[in-house]
Amino acid sequence: MKGKIFIIEDETSIIQLVQHNLEKEGFVVSSSTNGNDGLKELKKFEPNLLLLDWMLPDLSGIDVCKSIRRDKNYKNLPIIMLTAKGEEEDKVKGLESGVDDYITKPFGFNELMARIKALLRRSDPKTVSDDLIFEDLKLDRTERRVFRDNNEIHLGPTEFRLLEFFLLNPKRVFSRDQILESVWPNNINVESRTIDVHIRRLRQSINLSGKKELVRTVRSAGYSLS
Amino acid sequence: MKGKIFIIEDETSIIQLVQHNLEKEGFVVSSSTNGNDGLKELKKFEPNLLLLDWMLPDLSGIDVCKSIRRDKNYKNLPIIMLTAKGEEEDKVKGLESGVDDYITKPFGFNELMARIKALLRRSDPKTVSDDLIFEDLKLDRTERRVFRDNNEIHLGPTEFRLLEFFLLNPKRVFSRDQILESVWPNNINVESRTIDVHIRRLRQSINLSGKKELVRTVRSAGYSLS
DNA sequence: TTTTAATGTTACAGAATTGTTACAAACTAA
DNA sequence: TTAGTTTGTAACAATTCTGTAACATTAAAA
């Protein structure tokens, strides 16, 4: 899953939660906490989808929405409005101003994800893909397959999760602790050296002969994909 | 069941519900939320059938319908009009403008499906086929028969539903929980290992000697058709 | 250079997952 | 009813995966 998502929402706790989870899914995320800044930054960011709060400090979500629709470059930008309970009666106003979908706070992340996918699939099917790609390496999450240079590669469950993790944040260096927390199931205790062994296994699997090394060791810091 | 269906309807919640279910049935679906856009996109999409809301933000459903009938390429496009309660008295107008059938909101999906099938069968019988096909495997839902390479295969009820489920989402990997939820009747409790046994039975039935394995095991994730 | 710390590599036992079989209970059709 | 199917589960077999220890190699520090 790729694509860019912009958030205009004044509660920073919600932004953080949503942003973190969306990034884990592979989206690029940016945000503003008020309407006027949001309108400006949104045009720089060029998102594939907008999450828009109903109540903002300066403008209302509806004002923002109308303003966006006036710009012909954003006539078709999918917009999901975030509403609190009790604001639901005004849905009609929202639909008239050009909102594509609603979600009522508090919402679960899975519900939000489903609506985002549905909208993106409609507006721009290419962005809805669970494929993670880095150079000639491809990981297909729905089919659970991995390819290097179009040759399928078999990975064990842990190697698969490990590679998935690196692909979600390519080039970034992660410490062994970070890798443990993100790749291993919660509340499990394994030696830090165990990671080294899995890295070795992953390297061995994805390194077709003649192809360059993709997993980089950063001495005394950790590993990264590069 | 195959074929393309276009929806013109301003309530996105209805679109999503209908679209999702139609896609599960094998249709390709596209939609617009207003009449003018709908008329344009419809001609690009070339649907086999149109679901048309009675009340739209810009044009009325009747206007849209008349406009479509004026185009000689769409003289015979089957159109089902979606009406809310209370709009029923005007059915005559609709019939005169060229609508083929009506359904009153709120409607159940089964009712809608039945009317769609009936209309398609009338206008273009080829599109009404309940066959699910994957490579040399064919499942005929109306006759409840399964063929591998044109040889009929006998499956028990559970194996049949299991295969049907995989055929609706070929290649995608499903966890045992997802399979349980989708294939077994609601509120039933069976061991997760039971699935493994049914997978084994299904494999045994559809694997003609010399033919390649179609059910893939993805360790620690589930199974898929591939 | 020597020393020290970090990482690479290998092998292996036990853990976890899946495949296979058999069987009793539930269900169906005649 | 009875004979034949189908279903869920348990038990065991086969396979794959995982974590660790032990030793080898490499890079940095002294």
Coordinates of C-alpha atoms (C1' of nucleotides) in Angstrom, one line a residue:
Chain A
M1 CA 0.0 0.0 0.0
K2 CA 1.5 3.3 -1.0
G3 CA 0.2 6.8 -1.6
K4 CA 0.1 10.1 0.3
I5 CA -2.4 11.0 2.9
F6 CA -2.9 14.5 4.4
I7 CA -4.6 15.0 7.8
I8 CA -6.3 18.2 9.0
E9 CA -7.2 17.7 12.6
D10 CA -6.7 19.8 15.7
E11 CA -6.3 17.0 18.3
T12 CA -2.6 16.0 18.0
S13 CA -3.2 12.8 19.8
I14 CA -5.5 11.6 17.0
I15 CA -3.0 12.8 14.4
Q16 CA -0.2 10.8 16.0
L17 CA -2.2 7.7 16.4
V18 CA -3.5 7.7 12.8
Q19 CA -0.2 8.9 11.3
H20 CA 1.8 6.2 13.0
N21 CA -0.6 3.4 11.9
L22 CA -0.9 4.7 8.3
E23 CA 2.9 4.9 8.0
K24 CA 3.1 1.3 9.2
E25 CA 0.8 0.5 6.3
G26 CA 3.2 2.2 3.9
F27 CA 1.5 5.5 3.4
V28 CA 3.4 8.8 3.4
V29 CA 1.6 11.1 5.8
S30 CA 1.6 14.8 6.6
S31 CA -0.7 17.0 8.7
S32 CA -1.9 20.4 9.9
T33 CA -3.8 21.3 13.0
N34 CA -5.9 24.1 11.5
G35 CA -7.8 24.9 8.3
N36 CA -5.8 27.7 6.8
D37 CA -2.4 26.1 7.2
G38 CA -3.9 22.9 6.0
L39 CA -5.1 24.4 2.8
K40 CA -1.7 25.7 2.0
E41 CA 0.4 22.7 2.9
L42 CA -2.0 20.3 1.3
K43 CA -1.2 21.8 -2.1
K44 CA 2.5 21.4 -1.6
F45 CA 2.1 17.9 -0.4
E46 CA -0.2 16.7 -3.2
P47 CA -2.0 13.9 -1.3
N48 CA -4.0 11.1 -2.8
L49 CA -6.5 11.4 0.0
L50 CA -7.5 13.8 2.8
L51 CA -8.7 13.1 6.3
L52 CA -10.6 16.2 7.5
D53 CA -11.9 17.0 10.9
W54 CA -15.4 18.5 11.1
M55 CA -14.5 21.1 13.8
L56 CA -11.3 23.1 13.5
P57 CA -10.0 26.1 15.4
D58 CA -10.4 28.5 12.5
L59 CA -12.5 27.2 9.7
S60 CA -15.1 24.4 9.8
G61 CA -14.4 21.2 7.9
I62 CA -17.1 22.1 5.5
D63 CA -15.5 25.4 4.6
V64 CA -12.2 23.7 4.0
C65 CA -13.9 21.1 1.8
K66 CA -15.7 23.7 -0.3
S67 CA -12.5 25.7 -0.7
I68 CA -10.7 22.6 -1.9
R69 CA -13.4 21.7 -4.4
R70 CA -13.1 25.2 -5.9
D71 CA -9.6 24.4 -7.0
K72 CA -9.9 22.3 -10.2
N73 CA -6.8 20.3 -9.4
Y74 CA -8.6 18.9 -6.3
K75 CA -12.1 18.3 -7.7
N76 CA -11.6 14.6 -7.3
L77 CA -9.4 14.4 -4.2
P78 CA -11.1 11.8 -2.0
I79 CA -12.0 13.3 1.4
I80 CA -13.0 11.5 4.5
M81 CA -14.7 13.6 7.2
L82 CA -14.0 12.8 10.8
T83 CA -17.1 13.7 12.9
A84 CA -17.8 13.4 16.6
K85 CA -21.0 11.9 17.8
G86 CA -23.9 14.3 17.6
E87 CA -22.6 16.0 14.5
E88 CA -24.1 13.3 12.3
E89 CA -27.3 15.2 11.5
D90 CA -25.3 17.6 9.3
K91 CA -24.1 14.8 7.0
V92 CA -26.2 16.2 4.2
K93 CA -24.3 19.5 4.4
G94 CA -21.1 17.6 4.1
L95 CA -22.2 15.6 1.1
E96 CA -23.3 18.8 -0.6
S97 CA -19.9 20.4 0.0
G98 CA -18.1 17.4 -1.6
V99 CA -17.1 15.0 1.1
D100 CA -16.8 11.4 -0.1
D101 CA -17.2 9.6 3.2
Y102 CA -17.7 9.9 6.9
I103 CA -16.3 8.2 9.9
T104 CA -17.6 8.9 13.5
K105 CA -15.1 9.4 16.4
P106 CA -14.1 7.3 18.2
F107 CA -13.3 5.0 15.3
G108 CA -11.2 1.8 15.1
F109 CA -8.2 1.9 12.9
N110 CA -9.4 -1.1 10.9
E111 CA -12.6 0.8 10.0
L112 CA -10.7 3.8 8.9
M113 CA -8.3 1.7 6.8
A114 CA -11.2 -0.1 5.1
R115 CA -12.8 3.3 4.1
I116 CA -9.5 4.6 2.9
K117 CA -8.9 1.6 0.8
A118 CA -12.4 1.7 -0.7
L119 CA -12.0 5.3 -1.7
L120 CA -8.6 5.0 -3.1
R121 CA -9.6 1.9 -5.1
R122 CA -12.3 4.0 -6.7
S123 CA -10.3 7.1 -7.4
D124 CA -6.9 5.6 -8.2
P125 CA -6.7 1.9 -8.2
K126 CA -2.9 1.9 -8.7
T127 CA -2.3 3.3 -5.2
V128 CA -4.1 0.4 -3.6
S129 CA -1.5 -2.3 -3.7
D130 CA -0.1 -4.1 -0.8
D131 CA 3.2 -4.6 -2.6
L132 CA 6.3 -3.3 -1.0
I133 CA 9.1 -2.6 -3.4
F134 CA 12.7 -1.7 -3.0
E135 CA 14.9 -1.8 -6.1
D136 CA 14.5 -5.3 -7.6
L137 CA 13.0 -6.7 -4.5
K138 CA 9.2 -7.1 -4.2
L139 CA 7.1 -8.3 -1.3
D140 CA 3.4 -9.0 -2.1
R141 CA 1.6 -8.9 1.2
T142 CA -1.8 -10.3 0.0
E143 CA -0.3 -13.3 -1.7
R144 CA 2.6 -13.5 0.8
R145 CA 5.2 -13.9 -1.8
V146 CA 8.7 -12.4 -2.2
F147 CA 10.6 -11.8 -5.5
R148 CA 14.1 -10.7 -6.3
D149 CA 14.5 -9.7 -9.9
N150 CA 11.2 -11.6 -10.6
N151 CA 12.5 -14.9 -9.2
E152 CA 10.3 -16.1 -6.4
I153 CA 12.1 -16.6 -3.1
H154 CA 10.9 -18.6 -0.1
L155 CA 11.2 -17.1 3.3
G156 CA 10.2 -18.5 6.7
P157 CA 7.7 -16.5 8.7
T158 CA 10.2 -14.6 10.7
E159 CA 12.4 -13.7 7.7
F160 CA 9.2 -12.6 6.0
R161 CA 8.2 -10.3 8.8
L162 CA 11.8 -9.0 9.1
L163 CA 11.9 -8.1 5.4
E164 CA 8.5 -6.6 5.6
F165 CA 9.6 -4.4 8.4
F166 CA 12.7 -3.2 6.6
L167 CA 10.7 -2.5 3.4
L168 CA 8.3 -0.3 5.3
N169 CA 11.2 1.9 6.3
P170 CA 13.9 1.4 3.7
K171 CA 17.3 2.9 4.3
R172 CA 16.6 3.7 7.9
V173 CA 18.9 2.0 10.4
F174 CA 17.2 0.1 13.2
S175 CA 18.8 -1.1 16.5
R176 CA 18.4 -4.7 17.5
D177 CA 16.0 -3.6 20.2
Q178 CA 13.8 -1.8 17.7
I179 CA 13.8 -4.8 15.5
L180 CA 12.9 -7.1 18.3
E181 CA 9.9 -4.9 19.3
S182 CA 8.6 -4.6 15.8
V183 CA 9.2 -7.9 14.3
W184 CA 8.8 -10.4 17.2
P185 CA 5.4 -11.1 18.8
N186 CA 4.9 -9.1 22.0
N187 CA 6.1 -10.3 25.4
I188 CA 8.6 -12.7 23.9
N189 CA 12.2 -12.9 25.0
V190 CA 14.9 -13.8 22.6
E191 CA 18.6 -13.1 22.7
S192 CA 19.7 -10.1 20.7
R193 CA 22.1 -12.3 18.8
T194 CA 19.2 -14.3 17.5
I195 CA 18.5 -11.3 15.2
D196 CA 21.9 -11.6 13.7
V197 CA 21.1 -15.2 12.7
H198 CA 17.9 -14.2 11.1
I199 CA 19.6 -11.4 9.3
R200 CA 22.1 -14.0 8.0
R201 CA 19.2 -16.2 6.9
L202 CA 17.4 -13.3 5.2
R203 CA 20.6 -12.3 3.4
Q204 CA 21.2 -15.8 2.2
S205 CA 17.7 -16.0 0.8
I206 CA 17.5 -12.7 -1.0
N207 CA 21.1 -12.6 -2.3
L208 CA 20.9 -14.1 -5.8
S209 CA 24.4 -14.6 -7.0
G210 CA 25.8 -11.6 -8.8
K211 CA 23.2 -9.3 -7.2
K212 CA 24.3 -6.7 -4.7
E213 CA 23.9 -7.0 -1.0
L214 CA 20.7 -5.3 0.2
V215 CA 21.0 -5.6 4.0
R216 CA 23.6 -3.3 5.5
T217 CA 25.3 -3.8 8.8
V218 CA 25.9 -0.6 10.7
R219 CA 28.4 -1.6 13.3
S220 CA 27.3 -0.9 16.9
A221 CA 24.0 0.6 15.6
G222 CA 22.0 -2.1 13.9
Y223 CA 20.9 -3.0 10.4
S224 CA 19.2 -1.3 7.5
L225 CA 17.9 -2.0 4.0
S226 CA 20.0 -0.3 1.4
Chain B
M1 CA -21.2 -14.0 -12.5
K2 CA -19.4 -11.5 -14.6
G3 CA -20.2 -8.2 -16.3
K4 CA -19.9 -4.5 -15.6
I5 CA -22.3 -2.5 -13.5
F6 CA -22.4 1.3 -13.1
I7 CA -24.0 3.1 -10.2
I8 CA -25.3 6.6 -10.1
E9 CA -26.3 7.4 -6.5
D10 CA -25.4 10.3 -4.2
E11 CA -25.3 8.4 -0.9
T12 CA -21.8 7.1 -0.7
S13 CA -22.8 4.6 2.0
I14 CA -25.2 2.9 -0.3
I15 CA -22.6 2.9 -3.1
Q16 CA -20.0 1.3 -0.9
L17 CA -22.4 -1.4 0.4
V18 CA -23.7 -2.3 -3.0
Q19 CA -20.3 -2.0 -4.7
H20 CA -18.6 -4.3 -2.2
N21 CA -21.3 -6.9 -2.5
L22 CA -21.4 -6.8 -6.3
E23 CA -17.7 -7.2 -6.5
K24 CA -17.8 -10.2 -4.2
E25 CA -20.2 -11.7 -6.8
G26 CA -17.7 -11.1 -9.5
F27 CA -19.0 -8.0 -11.1
V28 CA -16.8 -5.0 -12.1
V29 CA -18.3 -1.9 -10.6
S30 CA -17.8 1.8 -11.1
S31 CA -19.9 4.7 -9.9
S32 CA -20.7 8.4 -9.8
T33 CA -22.4 10.6 -7.2
N34 CA -24.2 12.9 -9.6
G35 CA -26.0 12.8 -12.9
N36 CA -23.7 14.8 -15.2
D37 CA -20.5 13.0 -14.2
G38 CA -22.4 9.8 -14.3
L39 CA -23.4 10.3 -17.9
K40 CA -19.9 11.0 -19.0
E41 CA -18.2 8.2 -17.0
L42 CA -20.8 5.7 -18.0
K43 CA -19.9 5.9 -21.6
K44 CA -16.3 5.3 -20.8
F45 CA -17.1 2.4 -18.6
E46 CA -19.5 0.7 -21.0
P47 CA -21.5 -1.2 -18.4
N48 CA -23.9 -4.1 -18.9
L49 CA -26.3 -2.6 -16.4
L50 CA -27.0 0.7 -14.6
L51 CA -28.3 1.3 -11.1
L52 CA -29.8 4.7 -11.0
D53 CA -30.9 6.8 -8.1
W54 CA -34.2 8.6 -8.4
M55 CA -33.1 11.8 -6.7
L56 CA -29.7 13.2 -7.6
P57 CA -28.0 16.5 -6.6
D58 CA -28.1 17.9 -10.1
L59 CA -30.4 16.0 -12.5
S60 CA -33.3 13.7 -11.6
G61 CA -32.9 10.0 -12.4
I62 CA -35.6 10.4 -15.0
D63 CA -33.6 13.1 -16.8
V64 CA -30.5 10.8 -16.8
C65 CA -32.5 7.9 -18.1
K66 CA -34.0 9.9 -20.9
S67 CA -30.6 11.3 -21.8
I68 CA -29.2 7.7 -22.0
R69 CA -32.0 6.5 -24.2
R70 CA -31.4 9.2 -26.7
D71 CA -27.9 7.7 -27.4
K72 CA -28.6 4.8 -29.8
N73 CA -25.7 2.8 -28.2
Y74 CA -27.5 2.6 -25.0
K75 CA -31.1 2.0 -26.2
N76 CA -31.0 -1.4 -24.6
L77 CA -28.9 -0.8 -21.5
P78 CA -30.8 -2.4 -18.6
I79 CA -31.6 0.3 -16.0
I80 CA -32.8 -0.3 -12.5
M81 CA -34.1 2.7 -10.7
L82 CA -33.5 3.1 -6.9
T83 CA -36.4 4.9 -5.3
A84 CA -37.1 5.9 -1.7
K85 CA -40.5 5.3 -0.1
G86 CA -43.1 7.8 -1.3
E87 CA -41.6 8.3 -4.7
E88 CA -43.4 5.2 -5.9
E89 CA -46.4 7.0 -7.4
D90 CA -44.3 8.3 -10.2
K91 CA -43.3 4.8 -11.4
V92 CA -45.3 5.4 -14.5
K93 CA -43.1 8.4 -15.5
G94 CA -40.1 6.2 -15.0
L95 CA -41.4 3.4 -17.1
E96 CA -42.2 5.9 -19.8
S97 CA -38.7 7.3 -19.8
G98 CA -37.2 3.8 -20.3
V99 CA -36.5 2.3 -16.9
D100 CA -36.6 -1.5 -16.9
D101 CA -37.1 -2.2 -13.2
Y102 CA -37.6 -0.6 -9.8
I103 CA -36.4 -1.3 -6.3
T104 CA -37.5 0.6 -3.2
K105 CA -35.0 1.7 -0.6
P106 CA -34.2 0.3 1.9
F107 CA -33.7 -2.9 -0.1
G108 CA -31.9 -6.1 0.8
F109 CA -29.0 -7.2 -1.2
N110 CA -30.6 -10.5 -2.2
E111 CA -33.5 -8.7 -3.7
L112 CA -31.3 -6.4 -5.7
M113 CA -29.2 -9.3 -6.9
A114 CA -32.3 -11.2 -8.1
R115 CA -33.5 -8.2 -10.1
I116 CA -30.0 -7.7 -11.6
K117 CA -29.8 -11.3 -12.6
A118 CA -33.3 -11.3 -14.1
L119 CA -32.6 -8.2 -16.2
L120 CA -29.2 -9.4 -17.4
R121 CA -30.6 -12.8 -18.3
R122 CA -33.1 -11.1 -20.5
S123 CA -30.7 -8.6 -22.2
D124 CA -27.5 -10.6 -22.4
P125 CA -27.7 -14.1 -21.1
K126 CA -23.9 -14.7 -21.5
T127 CA -23.2 -12.3 -18.7
V128 CA -25.3 -14.3 -16.3
S129 CA -23.1 -17.1 -15.4
D130 CA -22.4 -18.3 -11.9
D131 CA -19.3 -20.0 -13.0
L132 CA -16.2 -19.4 -11.0
I133 CA -13.1 -20.3 -12.9
F134 CA -9.4 -20.6 -12.0
E135 CA -7.1 -22.1 -14.5
D136 CA -8.5 -25.5 -15.4
L137 CA -10.8 -25.5 -12.3
K138 CA -14.5 -24.6 -12.8
L139 CA -17.2 -24.3 -10.2
D140 CA -20.8 -23.9 -11.4
R141 CA -22.8 -22.3 -8.6
T142 CA -26.2 -22.7 -10.1
E143 CA -25.8 -26.4 -10.7
R144 CA -23.4 -26.9 -7.8
R145 CA -20.9 -28.8 -9.9
V146 CA -17.1 -28.7 -10.0
F147 CA -14.8 -29.6 -12.8
R148 CA -11.1 -30.0 -13.1
D149 CA -9.9 -30.1 -16.7
N150 CA -13.5 -31.0 -17.8
N151 CA -13.7 -34.0 -15.5
E152 CA -16.5 -33.6 -13.0
I153 CA -15.5 -33.9 -9.3
H154 CA -17.7 -34.7 -6.4
L155 CA -17.2 -32.4 -3.3
G156 CA -19.0 -32.6 0.0
P157 CA -20.9 -29.4 1.1
T158 CA -18.1 -28.0 3.2
E159 CA -15.4 -28.7 0.6
F160 CA -17.7 -27.0 -2.0
R161 CA -18.1 -23.9 0.1
L162 CA -14.4 -23.8 0.9
L163 CA -13.5 -24.0 -2.8
E164 CA -16.1 -21.4 -3.6
F165 CA -14.6 -19.1 -1.1
F166 CA -11.1 -19.5 -2.5
L167 CA -12.3 -19.0 -6.0
L168 CA -14.0 -15.7 -5.0
N169 CA -10.5 -14.4 -4.0
P170 CA -8.0 -16.4 -5.9
K171 CA -4.3 -16.1 -4.9
R172 CA -5.1 -14.2 -1.7
V173 CA -3.9 -15.8 1.5
F174 CA -6.5 -16.3 4.2
S175 CA -5.9 -17.0 7.8
R176 CA -7.7 -19.9 9.4
D177 CA -9.8 -17.4 11.3
Q178 CA -10.9 -15.7 8.1
I179 CA -11.7 -19.0 6.5
L180 CA -13.8 -20.1 9.6
E181 CA -15.7 -16.9 9.5
S182 CA -16.5 -17.0 5.8
V183 CA -17.0 -20.6 5.2
W184 CA -18.6 -22.0 8.3
P185 CA -22.2 -21.1 9.3
N186 CA -22.3 -18.3 11.9
N187 CA -21.8 -18.8 15.6
I188 CA -20.4 -22.3 15.1
N189 CA -17.3 -23.4 17.0
V190 CA -14.9 -25.8 15.4
E191 CA -11.3 -26.4 16.0
S192 CA -8.9 -24.5 13.8
R193 CA -7.3 -27.8 12.9
T194 CA -10.5 -28.9 11.4
I195 CA -9.8 -26.6 8.5
D196 CA -6.6 -28.4 7.8
V197 CA -8.5 -31.6 7.4
H198 CA -11.0 -30.1 5.0
I199 CA -8.1 -28.6 3.1
R200 CA -6.6 -32.0 2.8
R201 CA -10.0 -33.4 1.6
L202 CA -10.3 -30.6 -0.9
R203 CA -6.8 -31.2 -2.2
Q204 CA -7.4 -34.9 -2.5
S205 CA -10.5 -34.3 -4.6
I206 CA -9.3 -31.7 -7.0
N207 CA -5.8 -33.0 -7.6
L208 CA -6.1 -35.2 -10.7
S209 CA -2.8 -37.1 -11.0
G210 CA -0.3 -35.2 -13.0
K211 CA -2.0 -31.9 -12.4
K212 CA -0.3 -29.3 -10.3
E213 CA -1.3 -28.5 -6.7
L214 CA -3.8 -25.6 -6.5
V215 CA -4.0 -25.1 -2.8
R216 CA -1.0 -23.4 -1.3
T217 CA 0.0 -23.7 2.3
V218 CA 1.5 -20.5 3.7
R219 CA 3.1 -21.5 7.0
S220 CA 2.0 -19.5 9.9
A221 CA -0.4 -17.5 7.7
G222 CA -3.0 -19.8 6.2
Y223 CA -3.9 -21.1 2.8
S224 CA -4.6 -19.7 -0.7
L225 CA -5.6 -20.8 -4.2
S226 CA -2.7 -20.5 -6.5
Chain C
dT1 C1' 50.9 -4.2 16.3
dT2 C1' 48.0 -6.3 19.9
dT3 C1' 43.7 -6.3 22.1
dT4 C1' 38.9 -6.0 22.4
dA5 C1' 34.3 -5.8 20.9
dA6 C1' 31.0 -6.7 17.4
dT7 C1' 29.3 -9.3 13.8
dG8 C1' 29.4 -13.6 10.6
dT9 C1' 28.7 -18.4 10.2
dT10 C1' 27.5 -23.0 11.3
dA11 C1' 25.2 -26.9 13.4
dC12 C1' 21.8 -28.8 16.0
dA13 C1' 18.1 -29.9 19.3
dG14 C1' 13.6 -28.9 20.5
dA15 C1' 9.5 -26.2 19.3
dA16 C1' 5.9 -25.2 16.3
dT17 C1' 3.2 -26.0 12.4
dT18 C1' 1.1 -28.8 9.0
dG19 C1' 0.0 -33.4 6.8
dT20 C1' -2.3 -37.7 7.3
dT21 C1' -5.2 -41.2 9.0
dA22 C1' -8.8 -43.4 11.5
dC23 C1' -13.0 -43.3 13.9
dA24 C1' -17.4 -42.2 16.1
dA25 C1' -21.2 -39.2 15.8
dA26 C1' -24.3 -36.6 13.0
dC27 C1' -26.7 -36.2 9.1
dT28 C1' -29.4 -37.7 4.5
dA29 C1' -31.9 -40.1 1.4
dA30 C1' -34.5 -44.0 0.3
Chain D
dT1 C1' -35.5 -47.9 9.8
dT2 C1' -30.9 -48.7 7.2
dA3 C1' -27.1 -47.8 4.3
dG4 C1' -24.3 -44.5 2.9
dT5 C1' -22.2 -39.7 3.4
dT6 C1' -20.3 -36.2 5.8
dT7 C1' -18.2 -33.9 9.7
dG8 C1' -15.3 -32.8 13.6
dT9 C1' -11.6 -34.3 16.5
dA10 C1' -7.8 -36.8 18.3
dA11 C1' -3.6 -39.0 17.7
dC12 C1' 0.5 -39.6 15.4
dA13 C1' 3.9 -38.6 11.5
dA14 C1' 6.4 -35.5 8.7
dT15 C1' 8.2 -31.2 7.9
dT16 C1' 9.8 -26.7 8.7
dC17 C1' 11.2 -23.2 11.7
dT18 C1' 13.5 -21.1 15.7
dG19 C1' 16.7 -20.0 19.2
dT20 C1' 21.1 -20.7 21.1
dA21 C1' 25.8 -21.9 21.6
dA22 C1' 30.2 -22.3 19.8
dC23 C1' 33.6 -20.9 16.9
dA24 C1' 35.4 -17.8 13.0
dT25 C1' 36.1 -13.4 11.1
dT26 C1' 36.2 -8.6 10.9
dA27 C1' 36.5 -3.8 12.4
dA28 C1' 37.7 -0.5 15.8
dA29 C1' 40.5 0.9 19.9
dA30 C1' 44.5 1.1 22.4

